[in-house]
Structure formats: C-alpha cells, structure tokens
Coordinates of C-alpha atoms in Angstrom, one line a residue:
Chain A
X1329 CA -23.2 13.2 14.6
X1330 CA -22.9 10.1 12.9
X1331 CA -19.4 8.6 11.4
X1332 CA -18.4 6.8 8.5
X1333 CA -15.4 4.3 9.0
X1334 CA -13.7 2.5 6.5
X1335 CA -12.0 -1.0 7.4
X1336 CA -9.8 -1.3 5.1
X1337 CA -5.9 -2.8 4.7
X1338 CA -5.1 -3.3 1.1
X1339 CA -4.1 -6.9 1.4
X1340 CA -6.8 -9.8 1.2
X1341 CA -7.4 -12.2 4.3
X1342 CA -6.0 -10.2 7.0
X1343 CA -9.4 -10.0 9.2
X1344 CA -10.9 -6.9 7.7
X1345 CA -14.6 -8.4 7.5
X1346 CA -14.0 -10.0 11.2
X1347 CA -12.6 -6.7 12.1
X1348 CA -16.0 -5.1 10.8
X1349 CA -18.3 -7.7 12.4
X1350 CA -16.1 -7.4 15.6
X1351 CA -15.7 -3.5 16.3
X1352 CA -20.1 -3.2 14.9
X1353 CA -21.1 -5.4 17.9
X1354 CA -18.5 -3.9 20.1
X1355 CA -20.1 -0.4 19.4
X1356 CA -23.1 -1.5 19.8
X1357 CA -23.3 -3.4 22.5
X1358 CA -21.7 0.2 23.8
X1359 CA -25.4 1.3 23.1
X1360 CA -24.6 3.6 19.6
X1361 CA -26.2 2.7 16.6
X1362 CA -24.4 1.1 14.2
X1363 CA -24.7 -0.6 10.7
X1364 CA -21.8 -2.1 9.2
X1365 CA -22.1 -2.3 5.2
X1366 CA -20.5 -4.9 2.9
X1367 CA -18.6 -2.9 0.2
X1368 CA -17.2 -6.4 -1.1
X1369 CA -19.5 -6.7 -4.0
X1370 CA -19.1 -9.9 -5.7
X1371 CA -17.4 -11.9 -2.8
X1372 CA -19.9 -10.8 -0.2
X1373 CA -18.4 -12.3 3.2
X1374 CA -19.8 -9.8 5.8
X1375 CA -23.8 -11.7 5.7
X1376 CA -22.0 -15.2 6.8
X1377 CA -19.8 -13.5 9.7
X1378 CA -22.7 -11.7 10.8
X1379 CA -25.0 -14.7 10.8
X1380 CA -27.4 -13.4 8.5
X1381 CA -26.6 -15.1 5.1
X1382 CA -30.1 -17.0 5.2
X1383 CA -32.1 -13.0 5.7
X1384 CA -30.3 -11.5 2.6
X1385 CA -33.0 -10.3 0.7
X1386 CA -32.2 -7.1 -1.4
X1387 CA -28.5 -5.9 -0.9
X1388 CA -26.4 -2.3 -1.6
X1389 CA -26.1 -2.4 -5.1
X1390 CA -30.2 -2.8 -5.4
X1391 CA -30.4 0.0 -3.1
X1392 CA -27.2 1.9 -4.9
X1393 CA -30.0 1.3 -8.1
X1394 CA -33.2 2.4 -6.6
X1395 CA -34.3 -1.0 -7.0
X1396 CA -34.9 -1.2 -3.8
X1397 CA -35.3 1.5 -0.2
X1398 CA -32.4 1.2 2.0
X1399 CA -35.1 0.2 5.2
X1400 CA -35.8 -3.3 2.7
X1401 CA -32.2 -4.4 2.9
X1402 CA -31.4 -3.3 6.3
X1403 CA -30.9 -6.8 8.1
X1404 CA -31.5 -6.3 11.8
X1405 CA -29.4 -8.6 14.3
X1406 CA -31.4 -10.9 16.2
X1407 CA -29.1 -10.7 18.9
X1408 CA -28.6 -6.9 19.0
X1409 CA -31.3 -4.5 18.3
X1410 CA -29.0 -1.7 17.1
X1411 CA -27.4 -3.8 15.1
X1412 CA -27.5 -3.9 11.4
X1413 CA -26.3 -5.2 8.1
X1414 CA -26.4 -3.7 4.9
X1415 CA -24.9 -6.7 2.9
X1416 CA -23.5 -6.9 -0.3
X1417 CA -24.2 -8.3 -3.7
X1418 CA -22.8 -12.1 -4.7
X1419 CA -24.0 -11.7 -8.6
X1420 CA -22.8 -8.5 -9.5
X1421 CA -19.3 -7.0 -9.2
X1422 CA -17.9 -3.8 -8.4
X1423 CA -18.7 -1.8 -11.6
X1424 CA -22.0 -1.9 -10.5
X1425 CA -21.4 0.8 -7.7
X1426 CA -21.6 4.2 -9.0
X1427 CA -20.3 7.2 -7.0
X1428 CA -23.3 9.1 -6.5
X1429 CA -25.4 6.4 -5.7
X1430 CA -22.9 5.2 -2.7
X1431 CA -23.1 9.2 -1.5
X1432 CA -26.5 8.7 -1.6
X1433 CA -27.1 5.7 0.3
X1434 CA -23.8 7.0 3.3
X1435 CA -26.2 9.6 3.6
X1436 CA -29.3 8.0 4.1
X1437 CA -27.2 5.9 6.4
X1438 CA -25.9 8.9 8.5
X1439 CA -29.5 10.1 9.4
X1440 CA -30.0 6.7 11.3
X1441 CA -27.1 5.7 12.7
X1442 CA -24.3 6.8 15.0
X1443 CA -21.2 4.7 13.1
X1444 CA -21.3 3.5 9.8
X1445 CA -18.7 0.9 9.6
X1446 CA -17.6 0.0 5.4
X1447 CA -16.3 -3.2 5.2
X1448 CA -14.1 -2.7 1.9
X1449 CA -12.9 -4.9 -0.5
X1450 CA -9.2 -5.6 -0.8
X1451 CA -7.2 -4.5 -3.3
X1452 CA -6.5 -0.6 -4.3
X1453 CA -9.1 -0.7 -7.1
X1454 CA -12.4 0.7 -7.6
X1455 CA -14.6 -0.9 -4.8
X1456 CA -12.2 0.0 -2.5
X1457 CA -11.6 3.4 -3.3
X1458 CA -14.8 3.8 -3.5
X1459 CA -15.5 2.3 0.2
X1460 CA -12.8 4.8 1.5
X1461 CA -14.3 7.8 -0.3
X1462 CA -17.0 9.4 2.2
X1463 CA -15.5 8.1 5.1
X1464 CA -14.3 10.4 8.1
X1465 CA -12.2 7.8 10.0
X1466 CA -10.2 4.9 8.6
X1467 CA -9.4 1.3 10.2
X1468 CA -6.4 0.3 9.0
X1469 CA -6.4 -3.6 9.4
X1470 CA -2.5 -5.1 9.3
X1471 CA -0.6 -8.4 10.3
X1472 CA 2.7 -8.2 11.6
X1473 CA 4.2 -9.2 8.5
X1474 CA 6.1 -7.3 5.6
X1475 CA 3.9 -7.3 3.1
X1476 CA 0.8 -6.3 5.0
X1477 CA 2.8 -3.7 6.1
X1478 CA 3.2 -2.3 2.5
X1479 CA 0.2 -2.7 1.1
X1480 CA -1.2 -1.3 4.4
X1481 CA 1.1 2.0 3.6
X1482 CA 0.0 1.9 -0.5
X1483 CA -3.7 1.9 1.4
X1484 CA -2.9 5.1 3.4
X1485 CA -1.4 7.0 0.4
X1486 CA -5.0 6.4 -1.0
X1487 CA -6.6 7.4 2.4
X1488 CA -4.5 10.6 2.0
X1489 CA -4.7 11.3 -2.0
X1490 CA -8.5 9.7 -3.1
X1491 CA -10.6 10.6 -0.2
X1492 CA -13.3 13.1 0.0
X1493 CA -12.0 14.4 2.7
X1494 CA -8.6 14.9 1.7
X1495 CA -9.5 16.4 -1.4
X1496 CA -11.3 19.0 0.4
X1497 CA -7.7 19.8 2.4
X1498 CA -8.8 18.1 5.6
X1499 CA -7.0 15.2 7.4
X1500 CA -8.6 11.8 7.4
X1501 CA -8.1 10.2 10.9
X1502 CA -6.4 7.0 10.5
X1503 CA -6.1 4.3 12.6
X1504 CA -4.0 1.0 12.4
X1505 CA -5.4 -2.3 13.6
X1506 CA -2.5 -4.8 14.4
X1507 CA -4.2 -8.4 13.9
X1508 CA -3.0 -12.2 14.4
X1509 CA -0.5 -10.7 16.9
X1510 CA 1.5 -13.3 18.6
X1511 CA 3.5 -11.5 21.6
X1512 CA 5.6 -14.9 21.9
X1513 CA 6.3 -15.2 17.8
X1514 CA 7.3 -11.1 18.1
X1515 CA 9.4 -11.6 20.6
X1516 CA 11.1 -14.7 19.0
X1517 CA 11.8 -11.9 15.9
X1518 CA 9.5 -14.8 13.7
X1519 CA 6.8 -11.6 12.5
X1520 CA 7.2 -7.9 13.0
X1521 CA 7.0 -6.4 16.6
X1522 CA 4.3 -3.6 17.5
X1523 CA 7.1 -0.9 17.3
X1524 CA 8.5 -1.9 13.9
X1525 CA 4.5 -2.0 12.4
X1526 CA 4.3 1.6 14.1
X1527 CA 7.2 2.9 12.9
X1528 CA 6.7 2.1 9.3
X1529 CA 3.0 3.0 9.0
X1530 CA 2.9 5.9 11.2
X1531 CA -0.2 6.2 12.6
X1532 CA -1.7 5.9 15.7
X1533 CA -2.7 2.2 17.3
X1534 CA -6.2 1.4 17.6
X1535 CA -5.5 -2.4 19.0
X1536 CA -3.9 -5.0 19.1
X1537 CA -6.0 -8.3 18.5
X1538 CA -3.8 -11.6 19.8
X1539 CA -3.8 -14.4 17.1
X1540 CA -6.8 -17.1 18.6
X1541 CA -8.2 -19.9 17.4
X1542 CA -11.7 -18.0 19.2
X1543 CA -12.0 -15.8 15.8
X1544 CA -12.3 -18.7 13.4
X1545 CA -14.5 -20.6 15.8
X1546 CA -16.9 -17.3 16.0
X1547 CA -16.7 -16.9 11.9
X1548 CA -17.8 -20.4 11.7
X1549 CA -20.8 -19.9 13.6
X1550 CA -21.8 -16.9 12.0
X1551 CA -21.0 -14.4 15.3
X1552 CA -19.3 -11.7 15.6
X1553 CA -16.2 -12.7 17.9
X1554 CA -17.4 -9.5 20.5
X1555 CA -20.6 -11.3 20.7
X1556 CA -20.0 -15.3 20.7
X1557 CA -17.6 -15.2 23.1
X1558 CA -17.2 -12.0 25.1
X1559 CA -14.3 -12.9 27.4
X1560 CA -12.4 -14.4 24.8
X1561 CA -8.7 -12.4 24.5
X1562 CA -9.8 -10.9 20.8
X1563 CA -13.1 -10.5 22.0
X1564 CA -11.8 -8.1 24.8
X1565 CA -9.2 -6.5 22.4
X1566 CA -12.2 -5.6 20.0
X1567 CA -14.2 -4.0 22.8
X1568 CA -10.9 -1.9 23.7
X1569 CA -10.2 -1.0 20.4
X1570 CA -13.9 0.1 20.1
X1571 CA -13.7 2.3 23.2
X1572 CA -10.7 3.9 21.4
X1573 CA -12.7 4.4 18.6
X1574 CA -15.4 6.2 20.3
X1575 CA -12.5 9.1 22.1
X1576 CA -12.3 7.1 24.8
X1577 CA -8.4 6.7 26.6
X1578 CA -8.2 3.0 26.9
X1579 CA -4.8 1.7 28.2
X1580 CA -3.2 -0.8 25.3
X1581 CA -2.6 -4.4 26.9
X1582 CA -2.3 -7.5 24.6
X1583 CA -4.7 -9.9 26.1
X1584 CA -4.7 -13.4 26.4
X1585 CA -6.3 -16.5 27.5
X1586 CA -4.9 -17.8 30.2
X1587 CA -4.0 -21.2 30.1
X1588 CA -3.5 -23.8 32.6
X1589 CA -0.3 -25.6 33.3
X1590 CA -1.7 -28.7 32.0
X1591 CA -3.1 -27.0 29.0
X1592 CA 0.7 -25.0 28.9
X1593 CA 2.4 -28.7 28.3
X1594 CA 0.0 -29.6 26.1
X1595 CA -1.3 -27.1 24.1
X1596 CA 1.9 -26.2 22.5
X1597 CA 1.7 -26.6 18.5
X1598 CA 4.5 -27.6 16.2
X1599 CA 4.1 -24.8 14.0
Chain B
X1193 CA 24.9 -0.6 -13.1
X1194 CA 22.6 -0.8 -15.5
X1195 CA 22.7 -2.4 -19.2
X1196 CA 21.6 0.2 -21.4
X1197 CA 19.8 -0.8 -25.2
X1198 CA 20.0 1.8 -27.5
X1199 CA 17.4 0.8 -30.6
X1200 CA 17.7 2.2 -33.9
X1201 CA 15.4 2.5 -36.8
X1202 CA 13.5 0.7 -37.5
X1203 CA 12.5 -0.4 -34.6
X1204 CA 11.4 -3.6 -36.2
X1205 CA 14.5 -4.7 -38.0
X1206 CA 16.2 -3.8 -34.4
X1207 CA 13.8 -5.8 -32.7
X1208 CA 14.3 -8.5 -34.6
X1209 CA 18.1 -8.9 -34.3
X1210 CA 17.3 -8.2 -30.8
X1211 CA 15.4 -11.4 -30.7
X1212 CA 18.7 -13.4 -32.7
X1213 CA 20.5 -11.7 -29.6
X1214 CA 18.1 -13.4 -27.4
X1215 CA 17.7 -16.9 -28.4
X1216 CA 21.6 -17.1 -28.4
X1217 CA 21.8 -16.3 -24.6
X1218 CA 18.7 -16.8 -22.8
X1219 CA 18.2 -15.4 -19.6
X1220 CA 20.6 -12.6 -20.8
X1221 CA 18.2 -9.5 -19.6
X1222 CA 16.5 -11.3 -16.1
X1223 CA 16.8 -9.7 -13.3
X1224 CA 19.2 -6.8 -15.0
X1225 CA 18.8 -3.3 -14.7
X1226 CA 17.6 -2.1 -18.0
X1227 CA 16.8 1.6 -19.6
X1228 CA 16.5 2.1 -23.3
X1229 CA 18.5 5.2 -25.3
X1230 CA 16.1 6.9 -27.5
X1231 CA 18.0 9.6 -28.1
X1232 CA 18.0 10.8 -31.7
X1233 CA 14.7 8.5 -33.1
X1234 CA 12.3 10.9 -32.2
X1235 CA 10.0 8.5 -31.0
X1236 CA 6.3 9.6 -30.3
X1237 CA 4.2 8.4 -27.2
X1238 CA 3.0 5.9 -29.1
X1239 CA 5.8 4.4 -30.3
X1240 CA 7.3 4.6 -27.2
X1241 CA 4.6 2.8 -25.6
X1242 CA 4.8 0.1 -28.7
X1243 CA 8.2 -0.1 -27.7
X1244 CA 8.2 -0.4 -24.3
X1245 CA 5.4 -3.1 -24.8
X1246 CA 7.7 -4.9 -27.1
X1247 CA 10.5 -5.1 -24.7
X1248 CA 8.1 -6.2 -22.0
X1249 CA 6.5 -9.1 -24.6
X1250 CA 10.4 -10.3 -24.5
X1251 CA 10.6 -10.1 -20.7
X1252 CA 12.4 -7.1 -20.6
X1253 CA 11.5 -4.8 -18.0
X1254 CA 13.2 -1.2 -18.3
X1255 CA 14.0 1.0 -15.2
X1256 CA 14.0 4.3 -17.3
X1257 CA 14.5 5.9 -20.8
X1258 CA 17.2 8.2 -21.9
X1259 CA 16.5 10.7 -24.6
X1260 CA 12.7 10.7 -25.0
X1261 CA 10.8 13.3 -26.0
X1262 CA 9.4 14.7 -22.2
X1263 CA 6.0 15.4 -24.3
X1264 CA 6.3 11.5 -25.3
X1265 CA 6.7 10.2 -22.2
X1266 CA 3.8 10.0 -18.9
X1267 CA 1.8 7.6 -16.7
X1268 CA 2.5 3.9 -17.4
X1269 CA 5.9 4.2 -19.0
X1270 CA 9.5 4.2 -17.1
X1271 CA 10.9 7.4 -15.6
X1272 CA 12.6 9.4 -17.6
X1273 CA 16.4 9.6 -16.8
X1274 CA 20.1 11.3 -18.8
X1275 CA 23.5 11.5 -18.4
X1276 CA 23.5 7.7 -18.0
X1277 CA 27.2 6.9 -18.4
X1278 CA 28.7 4.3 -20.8
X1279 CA 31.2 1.7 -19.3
X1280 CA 31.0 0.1 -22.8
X1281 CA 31.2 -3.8 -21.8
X1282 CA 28.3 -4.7 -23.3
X1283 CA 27.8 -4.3 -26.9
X1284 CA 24.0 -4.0 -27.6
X1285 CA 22.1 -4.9 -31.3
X1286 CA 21.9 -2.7 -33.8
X1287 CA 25.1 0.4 -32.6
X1288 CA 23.5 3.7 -32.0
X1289 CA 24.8 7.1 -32.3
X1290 CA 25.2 7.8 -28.8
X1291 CA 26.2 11.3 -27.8
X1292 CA 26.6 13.0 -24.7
X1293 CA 23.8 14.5 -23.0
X1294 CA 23.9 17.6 -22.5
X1295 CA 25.0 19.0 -19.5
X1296 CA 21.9 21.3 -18.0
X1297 CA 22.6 24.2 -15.5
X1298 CA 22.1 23.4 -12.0
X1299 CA 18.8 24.4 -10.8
X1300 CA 17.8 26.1 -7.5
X1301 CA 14.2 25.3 -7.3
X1302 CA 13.6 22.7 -4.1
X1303 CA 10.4 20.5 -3.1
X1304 CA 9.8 20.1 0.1
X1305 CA 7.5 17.0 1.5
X1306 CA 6.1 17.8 5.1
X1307 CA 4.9 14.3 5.6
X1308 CA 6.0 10.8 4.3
X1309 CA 6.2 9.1 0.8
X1310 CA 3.8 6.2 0.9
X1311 CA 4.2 3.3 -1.0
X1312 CA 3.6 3.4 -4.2
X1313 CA 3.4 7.1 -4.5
X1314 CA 6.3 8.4 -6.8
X1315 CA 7.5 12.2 -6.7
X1316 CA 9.2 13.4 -9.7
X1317 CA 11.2 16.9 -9.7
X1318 CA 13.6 17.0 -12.0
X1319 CA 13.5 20.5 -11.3
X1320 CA 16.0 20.5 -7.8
X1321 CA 16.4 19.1 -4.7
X1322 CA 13.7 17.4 -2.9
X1323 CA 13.3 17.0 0.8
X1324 CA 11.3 14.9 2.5
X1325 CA 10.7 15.2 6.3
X1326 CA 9.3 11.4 7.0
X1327 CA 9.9 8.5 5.6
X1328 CA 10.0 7.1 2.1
X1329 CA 8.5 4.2 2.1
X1330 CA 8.9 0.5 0.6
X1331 CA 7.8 0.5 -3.0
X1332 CA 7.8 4.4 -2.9
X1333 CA 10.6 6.6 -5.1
X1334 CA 11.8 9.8 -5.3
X1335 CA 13.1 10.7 -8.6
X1336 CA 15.2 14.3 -8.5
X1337 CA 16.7 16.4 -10.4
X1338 CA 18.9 17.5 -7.7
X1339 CA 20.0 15.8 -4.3
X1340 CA 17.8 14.2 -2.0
X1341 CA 17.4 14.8 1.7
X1342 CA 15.1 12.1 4.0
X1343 CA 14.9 12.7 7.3
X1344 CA 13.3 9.7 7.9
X1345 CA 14.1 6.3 6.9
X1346 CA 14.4 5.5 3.0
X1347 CA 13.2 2.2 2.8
X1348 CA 12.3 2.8 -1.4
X1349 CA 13.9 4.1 -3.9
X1350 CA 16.1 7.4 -4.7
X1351 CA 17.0 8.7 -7.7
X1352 CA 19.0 11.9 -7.7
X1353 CA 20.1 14.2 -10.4
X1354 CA 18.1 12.6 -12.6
X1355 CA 18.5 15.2 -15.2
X1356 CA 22.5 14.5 -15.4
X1357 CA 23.7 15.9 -12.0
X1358 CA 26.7 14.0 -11.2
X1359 CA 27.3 16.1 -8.0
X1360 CA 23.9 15.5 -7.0
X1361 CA 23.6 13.5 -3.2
X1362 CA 21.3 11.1 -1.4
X1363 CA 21.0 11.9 2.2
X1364 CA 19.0 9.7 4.5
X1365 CA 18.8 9.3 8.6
X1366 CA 17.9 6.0 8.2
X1367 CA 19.0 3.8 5.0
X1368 CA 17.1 1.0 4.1
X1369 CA 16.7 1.7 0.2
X1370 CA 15.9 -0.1 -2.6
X1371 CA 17.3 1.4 -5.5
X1372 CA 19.9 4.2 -5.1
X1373 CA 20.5 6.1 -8.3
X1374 CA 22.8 9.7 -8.9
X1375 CA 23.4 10.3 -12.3
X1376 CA 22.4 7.6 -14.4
X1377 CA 24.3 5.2 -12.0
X1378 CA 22.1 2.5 -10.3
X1379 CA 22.3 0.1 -7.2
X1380 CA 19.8 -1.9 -6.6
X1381 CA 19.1 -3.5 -2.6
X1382 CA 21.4 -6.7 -3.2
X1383 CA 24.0 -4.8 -3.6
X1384 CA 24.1 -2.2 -1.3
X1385 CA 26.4 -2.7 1.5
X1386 CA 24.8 -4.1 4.4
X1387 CA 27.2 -2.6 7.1
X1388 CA 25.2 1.0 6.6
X1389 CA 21.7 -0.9 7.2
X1390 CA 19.7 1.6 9.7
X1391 CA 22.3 4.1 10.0
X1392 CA 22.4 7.8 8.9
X1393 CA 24.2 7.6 5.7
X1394 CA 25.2 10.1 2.7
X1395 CA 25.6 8.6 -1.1
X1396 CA 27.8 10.4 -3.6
X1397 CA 29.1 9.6 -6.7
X1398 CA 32.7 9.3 -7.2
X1399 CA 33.5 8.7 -10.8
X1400 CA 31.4 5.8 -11.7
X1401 CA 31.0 4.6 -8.5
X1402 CA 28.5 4.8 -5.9
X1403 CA 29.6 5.6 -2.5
X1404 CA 28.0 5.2 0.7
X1405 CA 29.8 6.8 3.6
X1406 CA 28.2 7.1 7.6
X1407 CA 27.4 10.7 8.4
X1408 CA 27.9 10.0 12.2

C-alpha cells in the first residue's frame, strides 16, 4: 500500500529538499518504488538536487491542469530505475495548485508507487499546507537551533489541525529529522542537544544526519547524497533513517567520518 | 505592567493628540506592553479594526483590549482582556471615563487539553480553568478565564482570569513562559525571575503584584 510523506519543517534552508533527494534514493535503492515530488512551486530546487534540471519537460502544476498526463512529466533517474521526479514549476507560483487537482495527481501517484515523498515549500502558507494535506506520514526536518525548533512545532500544530487525516479524527504519524547535527558543537552547549530538540517537539526520531561538508558537495553535483557518496556519514544516516521509515528497528548512532590524526590537526576550522 | 490607552470620541481628534503626545517623546510606546480601554465607545468591529490599524500605523502594538464589544472583536485583533487594574502613573491623551469592570461570578466550566499546545496555536476559554497535560509551547498562549494548570513545561504564554479573576492561578511543572498574566496584570519573559527557570512553579496574584513561588 503506497504512502504519502511530507518533508516538511516550516523554516527555509534547513535541508528539506536534500532530505527529500536523500531518504527517495535511500528507499529505493531498498528496492520500493518511489517518486519524490517538488511541491515548491516557483522556487523549484528538487530538479537540480536530483540531477535532472536539464530533463524538465512538463512539471506538477501542468499535470495539476490537465495540460499534461502525469507519465509525460515523470523524470526517471538515470541512475536508479525506480526512481522518479515529479518536479515543480519555476514560472508559476503556488496559487496555481488547486486542491482537487493535487488529490488527483497523489492519487494517480499512489497506484504506481510504494512512497510518495512531497518535498514542501517552507513557510505555513498555502503550498505548504497544501503538500501536508494527503499525506499519511510526516518528515519533520529541524536543526538543533531555537528557531527551527519553533517553527518546526508551528509545522506540527498544522500536521495535527489542517491535515486530511486529522480532520477525519486520525493521527498523522510524525517524525522529526534532526539535521546539521554536530555531536562536538552539542556537547560544547553552542546548538541544542538531541534531548532538548526531543523534548520540545515531541515526537519520535527518525535520524540524526551529522553536519558534512559531503551534502553540499553531492547538491552541487546534482546527486542525491545516499547515491554520490554511499559511505559518506549523512549518506549512512539517510539510509538508517530510511530503514526507520519503512518499520524497520534500526539502532540510532550519529555517524561520522573518521578522520585521520593528520587530518585531526589539520582539519580543525576556525569557526 | 502594562500601559493602558483609553481613547475617546472621536477617535480622530484623540488620535491626533495622541500623535502631539508622540512627537513630544518618541520612543515612548516601544517595547511596552500596551492594551486599549474601549469601554463605553461602543465601537463596532470595524472601528475596532480601524483602530487597532491606526495604533499599529504609529508603531503601537496592543497586547489586548478591555471593554470591547465580544461580538466586535475576532481573528486578527488582540485578545480580549478586563479587570485590568489602574496604578494611575501614566496619564494617557484624551481622559476617559474609566469604570470598574464588573466583577463576573466564578465559573465552573474547565477545558481540558490531552496533548500539547503547539506554537502558534492559541486556546481561549474565558469560560474556566484550562488544563493542559503537555506542553505549551514557544509562541503558543493560553488565555483563561480561570486558572491554568500545565503539566508540562510552559515555554509561551499564560493568561489567567482573563475575565477579571483576581484569585485565578498559573500552575506549571516546568516554567519557562513568556508572558504571564492573572487579572489584567502582565509580566513579560525579561522580567520574570530567573531563579524559578525549569522548576515546578505556582503564580498568584498578591495585590498588584505577580508572585512566583516553587511548589517543591
């Protein structure tokens, strides 16, 4: 049966779109199929992460329109076979998604794939709400600082209030993503720790994904960071989080890339 | 404590010395506490609203409002609160005719909140107590008629006996609030005292002061 899940965290820039690209190839390199769709109409991001900015041909709001069929803008990865993107629209803007037409399409969606992963906008408006609508299961994505936290916990009032689900009575599953974690920085008491984050927000922990300088490199070459670099600490913290994801019980470490002395005296950074 | 402004009609001509008031001390309403005292104008909603957009064109951003009709006031304008007291310091433009509120029955209806308050998510009963099994969040409030029991942390705001209850509480297992309010009396974060940070606390009003005492 197949599952909608919204990435979603309120605040802009704290890896939601990464966390998309990341946890898609992680399930499917698990063998489901998935499709992760770009909900961030008008600041479409999810085409470049994936690689596929060059493929974009029609996009969601077309299909939302019936301008085009939803098997036209399907983007298949080239690197993963059950793998693919339903990007979003850089002209247009959110007022441009209409509620039945976004039922429509998660629908469609659900009779060929396994996940369905949302990528939403940020913010609490519109696009977003509407991303978190149909959804069954909700990513949380948060950075161990304050006001992540809070807009994280605005974002689960929504996931509680505005939701299909919850206005049928039911309880969406919610799960929080902890991102740019730095163990040593935590410990120092220079961001929040894991406990504080938890204790705030309240819901259970899909991962913890160690701050790395492998994301970045990954986004820049248009890869998800589960694919470029599979060994890579995030990359590993991804796959757990995916396994998690999926009902699996998956023992939460914080990985890291182990560094060698030399690379211990010299890799230190100032900030 | 908050500075109270009391306009009287018409609203213009009050707005207007208001402004005199202004350009003699700038700065004079930033960062304040503010409500407005409608009592007695009989203000619609969209005067009110005209109002309250006024006061915000002048920088002036109002906690509450005293004395409004409750069929005048709703969604984008301050909480509704009474029984505000008067430590008369501060003269304000344009001398109202302030009178008592009046002094409603205590009321025995409760609320009770299995989960948490998230942020941003406001729960008004100005009916009786409210209780709230988690947490209130940051940038969440809880605005009551009667007292207020969290038994979680309160991290946002609480505003008991909102409807003039001076013996109305605020009980909390953790305190970390925002705003605290009983009565018509705020304190906002700053100046709460520090030395009950994270502990189980109880707020009453004594007088015209707030007072936080440990429960354990």
């Amino acid at each position: 049966m197949a599952k909608i899940v919204v990435v979603t965290s309120g605040k802009g820039g704290v890896g939601k779109t990464t966390s998309t690209a990341a946890l898609g190839a992680a399930l499917a390199q698990g063998g489901s199929r998935v499709v992760v769709v770009d909900f961030d109409v008008g600041l479409r991001n999810l085409d470049l992460v994936m690689g596929a900015e060059r493929r974009v041909v029609y996009d969601l709001i077309n299909v939302v329109q019936g301008d085009a069929k939803l098997p036209q803008a399907l983007i298949r990865d080239k690197r993963l076979d059950n793998l693919s993107l339903l990007p979003a629209s850089q002209t247009r803007d959110k007022d441009a998604l209409s509620e039945a037409g976004v039922a429509r399409v998660l629908e469609e969606l659900r009779e060929k794939f396994d996940w369905i992963l949302c990528d939403s906008p940020a913010g609490i408006e519109r696009g977003a709400t509407l991303a978190m609508r149909h959804a069954d299961v909700a990513v949380v994505v948060t950075n161990p600082e304050v006001s992540s936290v809070r807009d994280s916990d605005r974002i689960i009032g929504l996931l509680d209030s505005k939701t299909e689900k919850a206005e049928r009575g039911e309880r969406m599953d919610k799960h929080l993503l902890l991102t740019r974690y730095d163990p040593a920085r935590a410990e120092r008491g220079e961001m929040l720790r894991v406990d504080d984050v938890l204790e705030i927000l309240s819901i259970p922990l899909l991962g913890i994904i160690p701050e790395s300088e492998e994301v970045l490199r990954a986004s820049n070459v248009g890869s998800p960071v589960t694919l470029n670099n599979p060994v890579s600490a995030p990359a590993r913290a991804y796959a757990d989080a995916a396994r998690r994801l999926k009902g699996e019980a998956v023992e939460m470490l914080i990985p890291s890339d182990r560094r060698g002395l030399l690379g211990k005296l010299f890799g230190r950074r100032a900030a | 404590m908050a500075l109270v402004l009391a306009p009287a009609l018409p609203i213009r001509d009050w707005l207007a010395e208001l402004d005199t008031l202004r350009s003699r001390s700038p700065g004079f309403f930033g960062g304040r506490a503010i409500m407005v005292d409608v009592t007695g104008l009989g203000l619609t909603k969209a005067e009110l609203t005209a109002l309250v957009g006024d006061l915000l064109d002048r920088g002036i951003r109002l906690m509450g409002i005293e004395g409004a009709d409750p069929e005048a006031l709703g969604p984008g304008l301050p909480p509704p609160v009474s029984g505000g007291k008067s430590i008369g310091i501060l003269e304000t433009p344009g001398e109202a005719s302030r009178q008592p509120a009046p002094q409603p029955q205590p009321q025995v209806s409760s609320l009770m909140i299995e989960g948490s308050v998230r942020s941003g998510q406001s729960i008004l009963h100005p009916d009786g107590d409210v209780t709230v099994l988690g947490s209130v969040a940051s940038g969440a409030e809880i605005i009551a008629g009667g007292s207020i029991h969290i038994y979680g942390a309160l991290r946002g705001r609480a505003i008991a006996g909102s409807t003039g209850h001076a013996r109305a509480r605020i009980f909390c297992r953790k305190f970390e609030a925002e705003l605290l309010a009983i009565d018509g009396l705020y304190k906002a974060a700053d100046d709460l005292w520090s030395r009950f940070r994270g502990q189980a606390v109880q707020v009453a009003l004594d007088g015209d002061a707030i007072i936080i005492t440990a429960l354990d």
